[in-house]
Each structure stands twice: as structure tokens, then as C-alpha cells.
Coordinates of C-alpha atoms in Angstrom, one line a residue:
M1 CA 0.6 58.5 3.6
K2 CA -2.9 57.1 3.2
L3 CA -4.1 60.5 1.9
A4 CA -1.2 60.6 -0.6
M5 CA -2.2 56.9 -1.8
M6 CA -5.6 57.9 -2.2
A7 CA -4.5 60.8 -4.3
V8 CA -2.6 58.4 -6.7
L9 CA -5.6 56.2 -7.1
V10 CA -7.7 59.2 -8.0
L11 CA -4.9 60.4 -10.4
A12 CA -4.8 56.9 -11.8
A13 CA -8.7 57.0 -12.4
A14 CA -8.7 60.3 -14.1
L15 CA -5.9 59.4 -16.6
R16 CA -7.6 56.1 -17.4
L17 CA -11.1 57.5 -18.0
Q18 CA -9.9 60.4 -20.1
H19 CA -10.9 60.0 -23.7
I20 CA -11.8 56.4 -22.8
D21 CA -14.7 56.7 -25.5
F22 CA -12.1 57.1 -28.2
G23 CA -13.3 55.9 -31.6
L24 CA -16.6 54.9 -30.7
P25 CA -18.9 53.9 -32.2
A26 CA -16.1 52.5 -34.5
L27 CA -13.8 50.0 -32.9
N28 CA -10.1 50.7 -33.7
D29 CA -9.1 47.5 -32.0
P30 CA -11.0 44.7 -33.4
D31 CA -10.3 42.3 -30.7
E32 CA -12.6 44.2 -28.4
L33 CA -15.4 43.0 -30.5
M34 CA -14.0 39.4 -30.3
F35 CA -14.1 39.5 -26.4
E36 CA -17.5 41.0 -26.3
M37 CA -18.9 38.3 -28.8
G38 CA -17.7 35.7 -26.3
A39 CA -19.6 37.4 -23.6
I40 CA -22.7 37.9 -25.7
R41 CA -22.5 33.9 -26.8
M42 CA -22.6 33.1 -23.1
L43 CA -25.7 35.2 -22.5
R44 CA -27.4 33.8 -25.6
T45 CA -26.7 30.4 -24.9
G46 CA -27.2 30.5 -21.0
T47 CA -23.9 28.6 -20.5
L48 CA -20.5 29.6 -19.2
N49 CA -18.8 28.6 -22.6
P50 CA -17.6 31.7 -24.4
G51 CA -16.5 29.6 -27.3
W52 CA -13.0 31.1 -27.5
F53 CA -10.1 30.1 -25.5
G54 CA -7.0 31.8 -27.0
H55 CA -5.8 33.7 -24.1
P56 CA -8.0 32.0 -22.6
A57 CA -9.5 35.4 -21.6
T58 CA -12.3 33.4 -19.8
T59 CA -12.6 35.7 -16.8
T60 CA -12.4 38.7 -19.2
M61 CA -15.6 37.5 -20.9
Y62 CA -17.3 36.5 -17.6
V63 CA -16.8 40.2 -16.5
L64 CA -18.1 41.6 -19.8
A65 CA -21.0 39.4 -19.7
L66 CA -21.9 40.7 -16.3
V67 CA -21.3 44.2 -17.3
D68 CA -23.7 43.5 -20.3
V69 CA -26.4 42.2 -18.0
L70 CA -26.1 45.2 -16.0
V71 CA -26.4 47.6 -18.9
F72 CA -29.6 45.6 -20.0
G73 CA -31.0 45.6 -16.6
A74 CA -30.6 49.4 -16.4
G75 CA -32.0 50.0 -19.7
Y76 CA -34.9 47.6 -19.2
V77 CA -35.8 49.3 -15.9
T78 CA -35.8 52.8 -17.5
G79 CA -37.6 51.6 -20.6
H80 CA -34.9 52.0 -23.1
F81 CA -34.9 48.3 -23.9
A82 CA -38.3 46.3 -24.1
S83 CA -36.6 42.9 -24.3
P84 CA -33.3 41.2 -24.8
A85 CA -34.0 41.1 -28.6
A86 CA -34.4 45.0 -28.5
F87 CA -31.0 45.4 -26.4
A88 CA -29.2 43.1 -29.1
D89 CA -30.7 45.3 -32.0
A90 CA -29.4 48.2 -30.1
V91 CA -25.9 46.8 -29.6
F92 CA -25.4 45.9 -33.2
A93 CA -26.6 49.3 -34.3
D94 CA -24.2 50.9 -31.7
P95 CA -21.7 48.9 -29.9
T96 CA -20.9 51.8 -27.6
L97 CA -23.7 50.5 -25.4
I98 CA -21.5 47.5 -24.2
I99 CA -17.9 48.6 -25.4
L100 CA -17.8 51.7 -23.2
P101 CA -19.0 50.1 -20.1
G102 CA -16.6 47.2 -20.7
R103 CA -13.7 49.7 -21.3
I104 CA -14.6 51.4 -17.9
A105 CA -14.7 48.1 -16.3
M106 CA -11.0 47.4 -17.6
A107 CA -10.1 50.7 -16.4
G108 CA -11.3 49.8 -13.0
F109 CA -8.9 46.8 -13.0
G110 CA -6.2 49.3 -14.1
V111 CA -6.8 51.3 -10.9
L112 CA -7.0 48.1 -8.9
C113 CA -3.4 47.2 -10.3
V114 CA -2.1 50.5 -8.9
W115 CA -3.7 49.8 -5.4
L116 CA -2.4 46.2 -5.5
T117 CA 1.1 47.4 -6.4
M118 CA 1.0 49.8 -3.5
R119 CA -0.3 47.0 -1.2
L120 CA 2.6 44.5 -2.5
A121 CA 5.2 47.3 -1.9
S122 CA 4.0 47.9 1.6
E123 CA 4.1 44.3 2.4
L124 CA 7.7 43.7 0.9
L125 CA 9.3 47.2 1.6
D126 CA 7.6 50.1 3.3
G127 CA 5.1 52.9 2.8
K128 CA 7.7 55.2 1.0
A129 CA 8.4 52.5 -1.8
A130 CA 4.6 51.8 -2.0
L131 CA 3.7 55.4 -2.7
G132 CA 6.6 55.7 -5.3
A133 CA 5.6 52.7 -7.0
G134 CA 1.9 53.4 -7.2
L135 CA 2.6 56.9 -8.6
V136 CA 4.8 55.6 -11.3
L137 CA 2.4 52.9 -12.4
A138 CA -0.5 55.5 -12.2
V139 CA 1.0 57.6 -14.7
S140 CA 2.7 55.0 -16.9
P141 CA 1.7 55.8 -20.5
L142 CA 1.8 51.9 -21.3
A143 CA -0.3 51.0 -18.2
V144 CA -2.9 53.9 -19.1
T145 CA -3.1 52.8 -22.8
W146 CA -3.9 49.2 -22.1
A147 CA -6.4 49.9 -19.3
Q148 CA -8.5 51.8 -21.9
V149 CA -9.2 49.0 -24.1
I150 CA -11.2 45.7 -23.6
R151 CA -8.3 43.1 -23.3
S152 CA -7.2 40.4 -20.9
D153 CA -3.7 41.8 -20.0
I154 CA -4.8 44.4 -17.3
M155 CA -7.1 41.9 -15.6
A156 CA -4.4 39.1 -15.6
T157 CA -1.8 41.6 -14.2
S158 CA -4.3 42.4 -11.3
F159 CA -4.9 38.9 -10.3
L160 CA -1.0 38.2 -10.5
L161 CA -0.5 40.9 -8.2
A162 CA -3.1 39.7 -5.8
C163 CA -1.3 36.3 -6.0
L164 CA 2.1 37.8 -5.1
I165 CA 0.5 39.6 -2.1
A166 CA -0.9 36.3 -0.7
T167 CA 2.5 34.7 -1.3
A168 CA 4.3 37.4 0.5
L169 CA 1.9 37.2 3.4
F170 CA 2.5 33.3 3.4
A171 CA 6.3 33.8 3.3
R172 CA 6.0 36.1 6.2
E173 CA 3.8 33.6 8.3
A174 CA 2.6 30.4 6.8
S175 CA -1.0 29.3 6.9
K176 CA -3.4 27.4 5.0
S177 CA -5.7 30.3 4.2
R178 CA -2.8 32.4 2.7
F179 CA -1.7 29.4 0.8
V180 CA -4.9 28.7 -0.7
W181 CA -5.6 32.3 -1.5
A182 CA -2.5 32.4 -3.5
T183 CA -3.7 29.5 -5.7
V184 CA -7.0 31.0 -6.1
W185 CA -5.6 34.2 -7.5
L186 CA -3.2 32.3 -9.6
A187 CA -5.9 30.3 -11.1
L188 CA -7.9 33.5 -11.9
A189 CA -4.7 34.8 -13.6
I190 CA -4.1 31.8 -15.7
A191 CA -7.8 31.7 -16.7
T192 CA -7.2 35.2 -17.9
K193 CA -3.9 34.8 -19.7
W194 CA -1.9 31.6 -20.0
P195 CA 1.7 33.0 -19.6
F196 CA 0.7 34.3 -16.0
T197 CA 1.3 30.8 -14.8
L198 CA 4.8 32.3 -14.1
G199 CA 3.2 33.9 -10.9
A200 CA 3.8 30.4 -9.3
L201 CA 7.5 31.0 -9.3
A202 CA 7.2 33.1 -6.3
M203 CA 5.6 30.4 -4.3
V204 CA 8.2 28.0 -5.4
A205 CA 11.0 30.2 -4.2
V206 CA 9.3 30.7 -0.9
L207 CA 8.8 27.1 -0.3
L208 CA 12.4 26.1 -1.4
D209 CA 13.5 29.0 1.0
R210 CA 11.6 27.3 3.8
W211 CA 13.7 24.1 3.2
R212 CA 16.8 26.1 2.9
K213 CA 16.2 27.8 6.4
D214 CA 15.3 24.3 7.9
E215 CA 11.7 25.6 8.4
A216 CA 10.6 22.5 6.6
T217 CA 12.0 19.2 5.1
L218 CA 12.8 18.8 1.4
R219 CA 9.8 16.4 1.3
E220 CA 7.5 18.8 3.0
S221 CA 8.6 21.7 0.5
L222 CA 8.2 19.4 -2.6
A223 CA 4.8 18.2 -1.4
G224 CA 3.8 21.9 -0.8
L225 CA 4.7 22.6 -4.4
A226 CA 2.7 19.4 -5.7
V227 CA -0.4 20.5 -3.7
F228 CA 0.1 24.2 -4.9
G229 CA 0.1 23.1 -8.4
A230 CA -2.8 20.5 -8.1
L231 CA -5.1 23.0 -6.2
T232 CA -4.3 25.7 -8.9
I233 CA -5.3 23.4 -11.7
A234 CA -8.5 22.3 -10.0
L235 CA -9.4 25.8 -9.4
L236 CA -8.7 26.6 -12.9
L237 CA -10.9 24.0 -14.3
L238 CA -13.7 25.1 -11.7
I239 CA -13.3 28.6 -13.0
S240 CA -13.2 27.7 -16.7
P241 CA -14.6 24.1 -17.0
Y242 CA -15.0 24.4 -20.8
L243 CA -11.2 24.2 -21.1
V244 CA -11.8 20.5 -20.9
L245 CA -15.4 20.2 -21.9
D246 CA -14.8 22.1 -25.2
H247 CA -11.2 20.9 -25.5
E248 CA -11.4 20.8 -29.3
T249 CA -12.2 24.6 -29.6
L250 CA -9.3 25.2 -27.1
W251 CA -6.8 23.2 -29.2
R252 CA -8.0 25.0 -32.3
N253 CA -7.6 28.5 -30.7
L254 CA -4.2 27.6 -29.2
Q255 CA -3.1 26.6 -32.7
G256 CA -4.4 29.9 -34.0
E257 CA -2.4 32.0 -31.5
A258 CA 0.8 30.0 -32.2
Q259 CA 1.9 32.2 -34.9
A260 CA 5.3 32.4 -36.5
H261 CA 5.0 36.0 -37.6
H262 CA 2.4 38.7 -37.4
L263 CA 2.1 42.1 -39.2
G264 CA 3.9 44.6 -37.2
A265 CA 4.9 42.3 -34.3
T266 CA 7.2 39.6 -35.6
G267 CA 10.2 39.2 -33.4
G268 CA 13.8 37.8 -33.7
P269 CA 16.5 36.0 -31.6
P270 CA 16.1 36.5 -27.9
W271 CA 18.7 39.2 -27.6
Q272 CA 16.7 41.3 -30.4
N273 CA 13.4 40.8 -28.6
L274 CA 15.0 41.9 -25.4
A275 CA 16.4 44.9 -26.8
W276 CA 12.9 45.7 -28.4
Y277 CA 11.2 45.5 -25.2
G278 CA 13.9 47.6 -23.4
Q279 CA 13.9 50.2 -25.8
G280 CA 10.2 50.1 -26.5
P281 CA 7.6 49.4 -24.0
V282 CA 9.6 49.5 -20.9
L283 CA 11.2 52.6 -21.8
T284 CA 7.8 54.1 -22.8
G285 CA 6.2 52.7 -19.8
L286 CA 8.8 54.0 -17.2
G287 CA 10.7 56.7 -19.0
L288 CA 14.5 57.0 -19.0
A289 CA 14.9 58.2 -15.5
G290 CA 12.2 55.5 -14.2
S291 CA 14.2 52.7 -16.1
L292 CA 17.6 53.6 -14.5
L293 CA 16.0 53.8 -11.0
A294 CA 14.4 50.5 -11.7
I295 CA 17.7 48.8 -12.3
W296 CA 19.2 50.4 -9.2
G297 CA 16.0 49.3 -7.3
L298 CA 16.3 45.8 -8.5
W299 CA 19.8 45.5 -7.2
L300 CA 18.5 46.9 -3.7
I301 CA 15.8 44.2 -3.8
A302 CA 18.1 41.5 -4.7
R303 CA 19.7 42.1 -1.3
L304 CA 16.4 41.7 0.7
G305 CA 15.4 38.2 1.4
M306 CA 11.7 38.0 1.1
A307 CA 11.1 40.8 -1.5
A308 CA 13.8 39.2 -3.7
R309 CA 12.1 35.7 -3.6
V310 CA 8.6 37.1 -4.3
L311 CA 9.4 39.5 -7.1
L312 CA 12.5 38.4 -8.8
P313 CA 11.7 34.9 -9.9
V314 CA 8.4 36.1 -11.5
L315 CA 10.1 39.1 -13.2
L316 CA 13.0 36.9 -14.6
G317 CA 10.5 34.3 -15.7
F318 CA 8.6 36.9 -17.7
I319 CA 11.7 38.3 -19.3
V320 CA 12.8 34.8 -20.3
V321 CA 9.3 34.0 -21.8
L322 CA 9.3 37.5 -23.6
A323 CA 12.7 36.8 -25.1
A324 CA 11.8 33.3 -26.4
Q325 CA 8.7 34.4 -28.2
R326 CA 8.5 34.5 -32.0
L327 CA 6.3 37.6 -31.7
V328 CA 6.6 40.9 -29.7
W329 CA 3.8 43.0 -28.4
D330 CA 4.1 46.0 -26.2
R331 CA 1.2 44.9 -24.0
W332 CA 3.0 41.9 -23.1
A333 CA 5.4 43.8 -21.1
L334 CA 2.5 44.9 -18.8
P335 CA 3.3 42.4 -15.9
L336 CA 6.7 43.9 -15.8
L337 CA 5.6 47.3 -15.1
P338 CA 4.2 46.9 -11.3
L339 CA 7.5 44.8 -10.5
M340 CA 9.8 47.4 -12.0
A341 CA 7.6 50.3 -10.4
I342 CA 8.3 48.6 -7.0
A343 CA 11.9 48.4 -7.8
I344 CA 11.6 52.3 -8.5
G345 CA 9.8 52.7 -5.1
A346 CA 12.7 50.8 -3.5
A347 CA 15.2 53.3 -4.9
T348 CA 13.1 56.1 -3.8
S349 CA 12.8 54.7 -0.3
W350 CA 16.6 54.2 -0.2
I351 CA 16.9 58.0 -1.1
T352 CA 14.5 59.2 1.4
N353 CA 16.2 57.3 4.2
R354 CA 19.6 58.7 3.4
A355 CA 18.3 62.1 3.0
A356 CA 16.8 61.9 6.5
A357 CA 20.3 61.9 7.9
R358 CA 20.7 65.6 6.2
G359 CA 17.6 66.8 8.0
S360 CA 13.8 66.9 7.8
W361 CA 13.7 69.5 4.8
A362 CA 16.0 67.1 2.8
Q363 CA 13.9 64.0 3.8
R364 CA 10.8 65.8 2.5
L365 CA 12.2 67.2 -0.7
A366 CA 14.5 64.3 -1.9
P367 CA 11.7 61.8 -2.7
A368 CA 9.4 64.4 -4.1
A369 CA 12.1 65.7 -6.3
V370 CA 13.0 62.1 -7.6
L371 CA 9.4 61.2 -8.1
A372 CA 8.6 64.3 -9.9
G373 CA 11.4 63.8 -12.2
V374 CA 10.2 60.3 -13.1
A375 CA 6.2 60.9 -13.2
L376 CA 5.8 64.2 -14.6
P377 CA 7.4 63.2 -18.0
L378 CA 5.2 60.0 -17.9
A379 CA 2.0 61.8 -17.0
A380 CA 2.6 64.2 -19.9
A381 CA 3.3 61.5 -22.2
S382 CA 0.0 59.7 -21.0
L383 CA -2.1 62.9 -21.8
D384 CA -0.5 63.1 -25.2
R385 CA -1.3 59.6 -26.1
T386 CA -4.9 59.7 -25.1
A387 CA -5.5 63.1 -26.9
A388 CA -3.8 61.6 -30.1
R389 CA -6.0 58.4 -29.7
A390 CA -9.1 60.5 -29.4
Q391 CA -8.2 62.0 -33.2
D392 CA -7.5 58.7 -35.1
T393 CA -7.1 58.6 -38.8
R394 CA -9.7 56.1 -39.0
Q395 CA -12.3 58.4 -37.7
A396 CA -10.9 61.2 -39.8
A397 CA -11.3 58.9 -42.9
S398 CA -14.9 58.3 -41.9
A399 CA -15.5 62.0 -41.6
W400 CA -14.1 62.4 -45.1
A401 CA -16.0 59.6 -46.6
L402 CA -19.4 60.9 -45.1
A403 CA -18.7 64.3 -46.4
N404 CA -17.6 63.1 -50.1
I405 CA -18.7 59.7 -51.2
P406 CA -22.3 60.1 -52.8
P407 CA -25.3 58.2 -51.7
G408 CA -25.9 54.9 -53.5
S409 CA -22.0 54.0 -53.6
T410 CA -20.5 50.6 -52.9
V411 CA -17.5 51.1 -50.3
L412 CA -14.9 48.7 -49.2
I413 CA -13.7 49.1 -45.8
E414 CA -11.0 47.3 -43.7
Q415 CA -12.0 48.8 -40.2
F416 CA -14.9 48.0 -38.0
A417 CA -16.5 51.3 -38.9
F418 CA -19.6 51.2 -37.0
D419 CA -19.7 55.2 -37.5
L420 CA -20.5 54.4 -41.2
Q421 CA -23.4 52.0 -40.6
G422 CA -26.0 54.8 -41.2
A423 CA -24.3 55.9 -44.4
P424 CA -26.5 55.6 -47.5
W425 CA -24.1 53.1 -49.1
R426 CA -23.6 49.3 -49.6
I427 CA -20.5 48.5 -47.4
L428 CA -18.2 45.6 -48.0
F429 CA -15.9 44.0 -45.7
P430 CA -13.2 41.5 -46.5
M431 CA -13.6 38.3 -44.6
G432 CA -11.0 35.7 -45.5
D433 CA -12.4 32.6 -47.3
A434 CA -15.8 34.2 -47.5
G435 CA -14.7 37.0 -49.7
C436 CA -16.0 40.5 -49.2
V437 CA -19.3 40.3 -47.4
D438 CA -22.2 42.9 -47.1
A439 CA -21.3 44.4 -43.6
K440 CA -24.9 45.8 -42.8
A441 CA -26.5 42.6 -43.6
M442 CA -23.9 40.7 -41.6
L443 CA -24.8 43.0 -38.7
A444 CA -28.5 42.6 -39.0
G445 CA -27.9 38.8 -38.9
K446 CA -26.3 39.3 -35.5
I447 CA -23.2 37.6 -36.5
D448 CA -21.3 35.5 -34.0
Y449 CA -17.6 34.8 -33.5
A450 CA -17.9 31.2 -34.9
T451 CA -19.1 32.5 -38.2
I452 CA -16.0 35.0 -38.3
E453 CA -13.8 32.3 -37.1
S454 CA -14.9 30.0 -40.0
A455 CA -14.3 32.6 -42.7
R456 CA -11.1 33.7 -40.9
G457 CA -9.4 30.3 -40.9
S458 CA -5.9 30.3 -39.9
R459 CA -5.5 34.0 -40.7
A460 CA -4.1 36.4 -38.0
I461 CA -5.7 39.3 -39.4
V462 CA -8.9 39.8 -41.6
D463 CA -8.2 42.6 -44.3
Y464 CA -8.0 42.9 -48.1
G465 CA -4.6 41.7 -48.1
T466 CA -5.3 38.2 -46.5
L467 CA -8.6 37.7 -48.6
A468 CA -8.9 34.5 -50.6
P469 CA -7.4 35.7 -54.1
E470 CA -10.1 33.8 -56.0
R471 CA -12.6 35.8 -53.9
A472 CA -11.3 39.3 -54.8
G473 CA -14.1 39.8 -57.5
S474 CA -16.7 39.9 -54.7
C475 CA -15.0 43.2 -53.5
A476 CA -15.8 45.3 -56.5
A477 CA -16.8 48.7 -55.2
D478 CA -16.8 52.6 -56.2
Y479 CA -14.6 53.3 -53.3
A480 CA -12.2 51.6 -51.0
I481 CA -11.1 52.9 -47.4
I482 CA -7.7 51.0 -46.9
A483 CA -6.2 51.0 -43.6
Q484 CA -3.5 48.2 -43.8
Y485 CA -1.7 48.8 -47.1
D486 CA 1.1 50.9 -45.5
R487 CA 1.5 48.4 -42.7
Y488 CA 2.2 45.6 -45.2
A489 CA 4.3 47.8 -47.3
A490 CA 6.7 48.3 -44.4
E491 CA 7.3 44.5 -44.1
S492 CA 6.8 43.7 -47.8
D493 CA 9.6 41.1 -47.9
R494 CA 7.6 39.0 -45.3
F495 CA 4.1 39.7 -46.7
R496 CA 4.5 39.4 -50.5
D497 CA 1.1 37.8 -51.2
E498 CA -0.8 40.4 -49.2
M499 CA 1.2 43.2 -51.1
R500 CA 0.3 41.8 -54.4
M501 CA -3.5 41.8 -53.4
Y502 CA -3.2 45.5 -52.5
Q503 CA -1.1 46.6 -55.3
T504 CA -3.4 45.0 -57.9
L505 CA -6.5 46.8 -56.1
L506 CA -4.7 50.2 -56.1
Q507 CA -3.6 50.0 -59.5
K508 CA -7.3 50.0 -60.6
G509 CA -8.4 53.2 -58.8
Q510 CA -7.3 56.7 -58.1
E511 CA -6.2 57.9 -54.6
R512 CA -8.5 60.6 -53.4
I513 CA -7.1 61.3 -50.0
V514 CA -4.2 60.0 -47.6
L515 CA -4.6 60.5 -43.8
R516 CA -1.4 60.0 -41.9
P517 CA -0.7 60.1 -38.0
Q518 CA 0.9 63.2 -36.9
E519 CA 3.8 63.5 -34.6
N520 CA 3.4 67.2 -33.8
A521 CA -0.3 67.1 -33.5
P522 CA -2.8 64.9 -31.6
R523 CA -3.6 62.4 -34.1
S524 CA -2.6 58.7 -34.1
G525 CA -3.7 55.6 -36.1
P526 CA -2.5 53.9 -39.3
V527 CA -2.1 55.4 -42.7
V528 CA -5.5 55.5 -44.3
R529 CA -5.8 55.7 -48.1
I530 CA -9.4 56.4 -49.7
I531 CA -9.4 55.1 -53.5
S532 CA -12.2 55.7 -56.0
F533 CA -12.7 53.4 -58.9

């Protein structure tokens, strides 16, 4: 069993590392740069204040800062960087230096999630369930995709799983050390992403169950809950003290995160959100066979005492919160995947135990057949996704531009196209109230997140559509590489102002090429239009 689990971890690592350098040096997910800017800010100022607390993602930026220090240290020792200033120059010329190591760190947390899922399943169920759960999570396309980018979700999920393991150990045999470790992991999860406060529901269920079983009085159970909450808050502030010390930034960031709608992610009534998650990220993450097995497995878990108390309150809590949100994002379903993978493991274990009655050959073949039926399609989907991600429309647009746009041109872009930084053009980037700014000059000045935030204002996205209309004149260019127009066009009723901005721009020019994602070929990304004026 241990050898099989090691093989699962190797498989998880291989899938998460494949094409992990996608897009680089360009950044197809602009939030990666935002997280790195928080890390760089801490290194520049010598404080633990990242200057942004939207997720809050404090631990994510701590990890990135550590990774950046290690990269600089390795470069300094080997003579690649003579000083921190030289390192900064190299980073702004090619962010691959820090983005790729940061992604690898996130992939490491993704593999850690697989191991923790198996560990939790072993504690609550048995080794067969653990192996099944780990295999499903290892090959899940959703889990693989989000372990390849710098974001807070995978880290938060790993801390949540560690908290649930400590809670399960406490439920089995109460001790102060296990109680404290549960608060430590929960505080780390919250410092990474606010909604992971829901991890506390497992301890709530465990403490109340002790009262139900007369293992503790009601007063003792309620006191335990109070201590658990107070200790978690204290540890949270110890981990991220600037949540209080820089509370004005915290409040401003939280207001920025509280959006009523977002391009490509606006939700609806709770039932509609639930349907979206069920038909979208959950089905993508587990497959049809896996989703059906998970439903059955949850029914089996509901009949088990400790497993039900540790898993179901947290799972239901996340489902309720996801349903109630005004936005929907597939990455928000990530904390559901390990819990539902454990449910699949429970169903697999049940099948294995029933097959044992039919002989040893059936006991060996039944779980293998079930897991193969679930895992093989998921693994194939993960491979397809990573291959498509490595052939993005935005990089295809950059290649066309480099081959066809003449030197001396002024080019308007909407993506973080660091792959165009060496092109012999003046490059303009739309930045909210600031209008279109000279991207090369901005990078040469080592821009920080505070500057971007000031120009961004309350905008969820910075692109030509959200540009201050009175600043449109600052965007005069010979060419424009437009990556957001078609996304707005799909929701034109909701984004009328943004559509007017794009339509006015497009009417002035001539479309040179349109690059689209392809379903039957490995190419993903948005529709990109290159316009000449």
C-alpha cells in the first residue's frame, strides 16, 4: 500500500510539473504578478507587510518572498546577480526568474494536498479509501490546473486538510497538543484565504458530539469552542499582524473584493450557482463516474460517526457559501475536491470489501477496475488541458506581432506580454484612471502594486474597456492586440460601457488576424484580435 501511495504522489508531481512554464515570460494570469509584487514589497521594505490583504494571501506572499530570496541567493553565489538591484533588473526584464520557482512551489503544495488527502482518508476510513482518494485528486484536471499557477487556493486547501487531520486525531483521542495544532493549521488556512474559516466546523461538530456522548458537559464543550476560536484569532494575528496594523488597507482590499459582478464570473440565485458548480468545476474535477461515486460515498460516510463529523460539516459549509456568493469561480470549488475524493475512496473501499467475499481475484480486480474507470479519463483530460495551456492564443498573437509589426510602431496591448518587451516598438498598456501608460518605462521604474492599485481604482479588471473614457486619447497606436473584447461581447447587456469603448476603438481600425482557441487542437486562451490603424 505504501508503494502504491508513493506512486500516486509521483504521478501527482509529474502532472503538475508538465508545461508548468506555460506562457512565460508572458503572464496569462495577471494575478500571479500581484502576488509576487506583495512578496517583492516585503523584501524591499524589510517588513512583513505585503500591502495587500484581499484573500488575504499573506502566507502565499510569505512563501513567494522566501522563494525569491532563495533564487537571489543561488544567483548571487553563482555570480549571476551582483546585487539585489541587479536581481530586480533581471526580474523586471524576465519575470520567469521568480514566477517559475513560485509556480513550482505551488505545485509542491498541490502534491502535499494529495498526500494530506490520503493521510486524512487513512485516519477516517482505511488504506483502500486513502489510495482511491489520493489517485482521484492526483489526476483531477481542476486540481492540476490550479496547482500550476501562483494563487492562494491550493495553499489554503493544504492547510485545511492539515486542520482536519488534527481535528480527526483529537476526535479519536482528545489532547491539548492536537487541539492546538488544529488551531494552528486553521489560522494558516484563514491567513491564506478567508472562507477557509469554515474548517472550524469540524471541531465544532467534534466538541458538540463529546457533549452528546456525555464525554464532556455542555459548558465544557462551549468553553472549548470559545478557546478554539480565540486561539485561532490570536494565531491569525501572529501570522499576519498587519491585518490590524494596516487595517485601512485591509478594509480597502475587502471592499475591492466584494464585487456584484465580474466579467465571466457573475453568478445568480443559489440554485443556479449550485447547478453551475455541479455541471462545471465538480464535474470537470471528478468526472461523471467520479461524481456519481462521490454521491454514493458521501451516503456511506454519513453513516460513519467520526468521518461524518469531520468531513460533512465542512463540505456542507463550503457548498452553502458557494451557493450564496454573487460570483462563481471554478477555483472556489478546490476545497470540495479532496473531501469528495475521500467519498470516492469510501465507495471504492466498500466495493473492495464486498468483492472480497467472491475471492481474492475479485478483491484485487474490483477496486482497480473502478479506479481506472474514474482516473484514466481524468488523467487524459489533465494532459489535454496542460498541452492546450502551453499553446495559448496570447502567445500566438505575440508571435504574429513580432513577425509582422514593423519597428518603430506604437502597439496597444491588454495582456502582461513580457514576451514583447524586447520588441522595437513603443508599447502602451491601459491602466484605469491613468490612461494608457508606456509599459517599458513603467517596468524600468520597477512599478509596485500601490501604483497599480491607485490607477485601477475600484475596477475588477484593467483593460481597454475599463479605461477612463476621457483618457482614451492616450491610447493612440498603430496596432492594438485586443484580448478582452469577445469576453465583453458575450456579456454585452451587463457591460455596455466597456463594449462602447471597444466598438469605438475597433471601428477606427482594420482587423489583421483573429486567433481563437481550438477544441480539436491543443490551443487555449481568449479570442485575440490584432488591429491596425
